[in-house]
Amino acid sequence: HSAIIAGVKIPYGDRRVKDDQGFLFEADDQPGTGSWEPFVGLALSKGFKHLSLDANGLYRFSTRGTLVIIVGDMASFNIAVSQRVTNRYLKKIFIEKLSNKTLDWDLILEANGHWSEKPEFNINLPFGHTSFRDENHGGLLIYLTPGMRVIFDKEWITNFAVSLPLVEFLNGRQRAPSVRLVFGLTRIF
């Protein structure tokens, strides 16, 4: 299976939120960036008997927005392999035995990446125009994410995963990434 993804992020949200001291938050910390940002991506999936390979990528082009700032282009990408667990003991122990409903277990291993440019600030001053980039922003971050998914009666899906920072090429001085816990619950209608 494959899909091409394309669209545009429209300006939304408040663009003038201030901190406790009355200073505006940076543009990328505002609820909205104030910019129109086109994006394009690709998603691929290949299923086998008990194994599935999935990948997707998305690239967003940044344009001038709030406070005449270009937040910077961004790319995100994910690669995953999932394995269906067909252990009859799991099915006897858990809900399937009690409810007479099907219960499927998948083990998942993902690599999740995010890259972003340094924001560009353009400032008009009484004596001229100046622009500069935030050297302590953006870069590349890749997480390794092992987890599991449980599908109950082909209607409810729950997943749990732990994301561990694997690759850190961050620009300048930034707070180090930490472990992330991911939980999801989905109902299919």
mmCIF file of C-alpha atoms in Angstrom:
data_model
loop_
_atom_site.group_PDB
_atom_site.id
_atom_site.type_symbol
_atom_site.label_atom_id
_atom_site.label_comp_id
_atom_site.label_asym_id
_atom_site.label_seq_id
_atom_site.Cartn_x
_atom_site.Cartn_y
_atom_site.Cartn_z
ATOM 1 C CA HIS A 1 0.000 0.000 0.000
ATOM 2 C CA SER A 2 1.171 3.526 -0.655
ATOM 3 C CA ALA A 3 -0.175 7.042 -0.343
ATOM 4 C CA ILE A 4 0.974 10.503 -1.291
ATOM 5 C CA ILE A 5 0.216 13.144 1.328
ATOM 6 C CA ALA A 6 -0.020 16.836 0.454
ATOM 7 C CA GLY A 7 -1.651 19.875 1.938
ATOM 8 C CA VAL A 8 -1.138 23.208 3.589
ATOM 9 C CA LYS A 9 -1.149 24.223 7.240
ATOM 10 C CA ILE A 10 -3.176 27.393 7.545
ATOM 11 C CA PRO A 11 -2.612 30.146 10.118
ATOM 12 C CA TYR A 12 -4.446 29.318 13.340
ATOM 13 C CA GLY A 13 -4.389 30.039 17.043
ATOM 14 C CA ASP A 14 -3.186 32.981 19.071
ATOM 15 C CA ARG A 15 0.126 34.437 17.873
ATOM 16 C CA ARG A 16 0.703 36.970 20.659
ATOM 17 C CA VAL A 17 0.898 34.913 23.891
ATOM 18 C CA LYS A 18 3.183 36.497 26.514
ATOM 19 C CA ASP A 19 5.090 35.047 29.453
ATOM 20 C CA ASP A 20 4.665 36.145 33.103
ATOM 21 C CA GLN A 21 7.057 39.067 32.549
ATOM 22 C CA GLY A 22 5.065 40.376 29.565
ATOM 23 C CA PHE A 23 7.471 39.247 26.806
ATOM 24 C CA LEU A 24 6.162 37.476 23.710
ATOM 25 C CA PHE A 25 7.015 33.800 23.486
ATOM 26 C CA GLU A 26 9.161 32.864 20.480
ATOM 27 C CA ALA A 27 7.206 32.142 17.296
ATOM 28 C CA ASP A 28 7.699 28.364 17.503
ATOM 29 C CA ASP A 29 6.375 28.400 21.101
ATOM 30 C CA GLN A 30 3.198 30.304 20.171
ATOM 31 C CA PRO A 31 -0.060 28.342 19.734
ATOM 32 C CA GLY A 32 -0.042 29.494 16.088
ATOM 33 C CA THR A 33 2.805 30.492 13.787
ATOM 34 C CA GLY A 34 0.760 32.864 11.617
ATOM 35 C CA SER A 35 2.122 31.336 8.424
ATOM 36 C CA TRP A 36 0.823 29.283 5.526
ATOM 37 C CA GLU A 37 3.001 26.163 5.305
ATOM 38 C CA PRO A 38 2.669 23.654 2.462
ATOM 39 C CA PHE A 39 3.686 20.063 3.124
ATOM 40 C CA VAL A 40 4.213 16.905 1.120
ATOM 41 C CA GLY A 41 4.825 13.321 2.159
ATOM 42 C CA LEU A 42 4.719 9.656 1.340
ATOM 43 C CA ALA A 43 3.461 6.602 3.270
ATOM 44 C CA LEU A 44 4.317 2.995 2.379
ATOM 45 C CA SER A 45 3.173 -0.271 3.924
ATOM 46 C CA LYS A 46 3.814 -3.918 3.085
ATOM 47 C CA GLY A 47 2.123 -6.752 4.913
ATOM 48 C CA PHE A 48 3.238 -10.352 5.093
ATOM 49 C CA LYS A 49 1.614 -13.272 6.926
ATOM 50 C CA HIS A 50 2.473 -12.178 10.487
ATOM 51 C CA LEU A 51 4.824 -9.282 9.747
ATOM 52 C CA SER A 52 4.228 -5.728 8.580
ATOM 53 C CA LEU A 53 6.710 -3.099 7.370
ATOM 54 C CA ASP A 54 5.618 0.538 7.388
ATOM 55 C CA ALA A 55 7.345 3.821 6.576
ATOM 56 C CA ASN A 56 6.299 7.418 6.138
ATOM 57 C CA GLY A 57 7.872 10.805 5.726
ATOM 58 C CA LEU A 58 6.560 14.360 5.703
ATOM 59 C CA TYR A 59 8.317 17.599 4.738
ATOM 60 C CA ARG A 60 6.849 21.001 5.700
ATOM 61 C CA PHE A 61 8.027 24.194 3.997
ATOM 62 C CA SER A 62 8.064 27.166 6.361
ATOM 63 C CA THR A 63 7.027 30.672 5.300
ATOM 64 C CA ARG A 64 7.152 34.044 7.018
ATOM 65 C CA GLY A 65 4.704 34.249 9.897
ATOM 66 C CA THR A 66 4.237 35.923 13.258
ATOM 67 C CA LEU A 67 6.778 38.558 14.270
ATOM 68 C CA VAL A 68 8.301 38.330 10.733
ATOM 69 C CA ILE A 69 9.916 35.020 11.668
ATOM 70 C CA ILE A 70 10.417 32.000 9.445
ATOM 71 C CA VAL A 71 10.180 29.105 11.900
ATOM 72 C CA GLY A 72 12.127 26.846 9.510
ATOM 73 C CA ASP A 73 11.427 23.824 7.352
ATOM 74 C CA MET A 74 10.695 20.576 9.158
ATOM 75 C CA ALA A 75 10.822 16.898 8.234
ATOM 76 C CA SER A 76 9.493 13.919 10.139
ATOM 77 C CA PHE A 77 9.968 10.279 9.259
ATOM 78 C CA ASN A 78 9.066 6.911 10.741
ATOM 79 C CA ILE A 79 10.032 3.327 9.950
ATOM 80 C CA ALA A 80 8.302 0.444 11.731
ATOM 81 C CA VAL A 81 8.200 -3.317 11.763
ATOM 82 C CA SER A 82 5.416 -5.147 13.595
ATOM 83 C CA GLN A 83 5.138 -8.852 14.320
ATOM 84 C CA ARG A 84 1.851 -10.590 15.157
ATOM 85 C CA VAL A 85 2.209 -12.797 18.232
ATOM 86 C CA THR A 86 0.292 -16.028 17.710
ATOM 87 C CA ASN A 87 0.805 -17.555 21.122
ATOM 88 C CA ARG A 88 -2.205 -19.600 22.211
ATOM 89 C CA TYR A 89 -1.258 -19.178 25.885
ATOM 90 C CA LEU A 90 -1.695 -15.405 25.658
ATOM 91 C CA LYS A 91 -5.214 -15.927 24.356
ATOM 92 C CA LYS A 92 -6.095 -18.320 27.190
ATOM 93 C CA ILE A 93 -4.847 -15.977 29.902
ATOM 94 C CA PHE A 94 -6.468 -12.753 28.794
ATOM 95 C CA ILE A 95 -9.850 -11.330 27.898
ATOM 96 C CA GLU A 96 -10.469 -13.538 24.876
ATOM 97 C CA LYS A 97 -11.199 -16.538 27.084
ATOM 98 C CA LEU A 98 -13.731 -14.553 29.122
ATOM 99 C CA SER A 99 -15.482 -12.657 26.338
ATOM 100 C CA ASN A 100 -15.363 -15.010 23.341
ATOM 101 C CA LYS A 101 -13.945 -12.121 21.302
ATOM 102 C CA THR A 102 -10.766 -12.175 19.206
ATOM 103 C CA LEU A 103 -7.640 -10.697 20.696
ATOM 104 C CA ASP A 104 -4.545 -9.969 18.583
ATOM 105 C CA TRP A 105 -1.111 -8.975 19.929
ATOM 106 C CA ASP A 106 1.585 -7.216 17.922
ATOM 107 C CA LEU A 107 5.160 -6.457 18.926
ATOM 108 C CA ILE A 108 6.411 -3.229 17.323
ATOM 109 C CA LEU A 109 9.824 -1.685 16.758
ATOM 110 C CA GLU A 110 10.010 1.819 15.290
ATOM 111 C CA ALA A 111 12.545 4.499 14.460
ATOM 112 C CA ASN A 112 10.970 7.979 14.689
ATOM 113 C CA GLY A 113 12.870 10.981 13.408
ATOM 114 C CA HIS A 114 12.432 14.737 13.380
ATOM 115 C CA TRP A 115 14.608 17.376 11.713
ATOM 116 C CA SER A 116 14.093 21.129 11.754
ATOM 117 C CA GLU A 117 15.951 24.184 10.529
ATOM 118 C CA LYS A 118 17.073 27.105 12.650
ATOM 119 C CA PRO A 119 14.418 29.867 12.769
ATOM 120 C CA GLU A 120 15.208 33.040 10.844
ATOM 121 C CA PHE A 121 14.349 36.422 12.364
ATOM 122 C CA ASN A 122 13.918 39.459 10.082
ATOM 123 C CA ILE A 123 13.789 42.776 11.895
ATOM 124 C CA ASN A 124 13.167 46.234 10.453
ATOM 125 C CA LEU A 125 14.967 48.842 12.524
ATOM 126 C CA PRO A 126 14.862 52.640 12.094
ATOM 127 C CA PHE A 127 18.419 52.543 10.697
ATOM 128 C CA GLY A 128 17.996 49.478 8.449
ATOM 129 C CA HIS A 129 16.987 45.863 8.108
ATOM 130 C CA THR A 130 18.708 42.957 9.827
ATOM 131 C CA SER A 131 18.179 39.201 9.937
ATOM 132 C CA PHE A 132 19.727 36.416 11.977
ATOM 133 C CA ARG A 133 19.209 32.720 12.796
ATOM 134 C CA ASP A 134 18.683 31.174 16.228
ATOM 135 C CA GLU A 135 21.804 29.009 16.581
ATOM 136 C CA ASN A 136 20.314 27.100 19.557
ATOM 137 C CA HIS A 137 17.333 25.632 17.771
ATOM 138 C CA GLY A 138 16.597 22.775 15.373
ATOM 139 C CA GLY A 139 18.669 19.812 14.317
ATOM 140 C CA LEU A 140 18.094 16.084 14.010
ATOM 141 C CA LEU A 141 16.631 13.779 16.644
ATOM 142 C CA ILE A 142 15.876 10.075 16.140
ATOM 143 C CA TYR A 143 14.148 7.844 18.707
ATOM 144 C CA LEU A 144 14.127 4.038 18.863
ATOM 145 C CA THR A 145 10.651 2.967 19.978
ATOM 146 C CA PRO A 146 9.844 -0.602 21.042
ATOM 147 C CA GLY A 147 6.251 -1.295 22.004
ATOM 148 C CA MET A 148 3.181 -3.455 21.714
ATOM 149 C CA ARG A 149 -0.317 -3.186 20.267
ATOM 150 C CA VAL A 150 -3.401 -5.116 21.357
ATOM 151 C CA ILE A 151 -6.438 -5.357 19.034
ATOM 152 C CA PHE A 152 -9.663 -6.430 20.761
ATOM 153 C CA ASP A 153 -12.380 -7.841 18.487
ATOM 154 C CA LYS A 154 -11.090 -5.768 15.525
ATOM 155 C CA GLU A 155 -12.806 -2.700 17.060
ATOM 156 C CA TRP A 156 -10.584 -1.487 19.892
ATOM 157 C CA ILE A 157 -6.848 -0.918 19.544
ATOM 158 C CA THR A 158 -4.518 0.034 22.344
ATOM 159 C CA ASN A 159 -0.802 0.549 22.140
ATOM 160 C CA PHE A 160 2.032 1.280 24.541
ATOM 161 C CA ALA A 161 5.615 2.151 23.666
ATOM 162 C CA VAL A 162 8.793 3.629 25.121
ATOM 163 C CA SER A 163 10.802 6.031 22.927
ATOM 164 C CA LEU A 164 14.521 6.149 23.637
ATOM 165 C CA PRO A 165 16.722 8.897 22.132
ATOM 166 C CA LEU A 166 19.069 7.188 19.676
ATOM 167 C CA VAL A 167 20.589 9.979 17.545
ATOM 168 C CA GLU A 168 20.987 13.574 18.759
ATOM 169 C CA PHE A 169 22.452 16.158 16.388
ATOM 170 C CA LEU A 170 20.943 19.298 17.885
ATOM 171 C CA ASN A 171 22.068 22.791 16.926
ATOM 172 C CA GLY A 172 23.837 24.835 19.595
ATOM 173 C CA ARG A 173 22.820 24.509 23.237
ATOM 174 C CA GLN A 174 19.480 22.809 23.817
ATOM 175 C CA ARG A 175 17.915 20.718 26.527
ATOM 176 C CA ALA A 176 18.800 17.052 26.012
ATOM 177 C CA PRO A 177 15.894 14.853 24.909
ATOM 178 C CA SER A 178 14.578 12.328 27.384
ATOM 179 C CA VAL A 179 12.676 9.051 27.310
ATOM 180 C CA ARG A 180 9.074 9.362 26.122
ATOM 181 C CA LEU A 181 6.162 7.116 27.031
ATOM 182 C CA VAL A 182 3.517 6.704 24.316
ATOM 183 C CA PHE A 183 0.006 5.359 24.914
ATOM 184 C CA GLY A 184 -2.914 5.249 22.502
ATOM 185 C CA LEU A 185 -6.499 4.002 22.488
ATOM 186 C CA THR A 186 -8.485 3.799 19.246
ATOM 187 C CA ARG A 187 -12.075 2.764 18.495
ATOM 188 C CA ILE A 188 -12.868 1.695 14.922
ATOM 189 C CA PHE A 189 -16.430 2.337 13.765
#
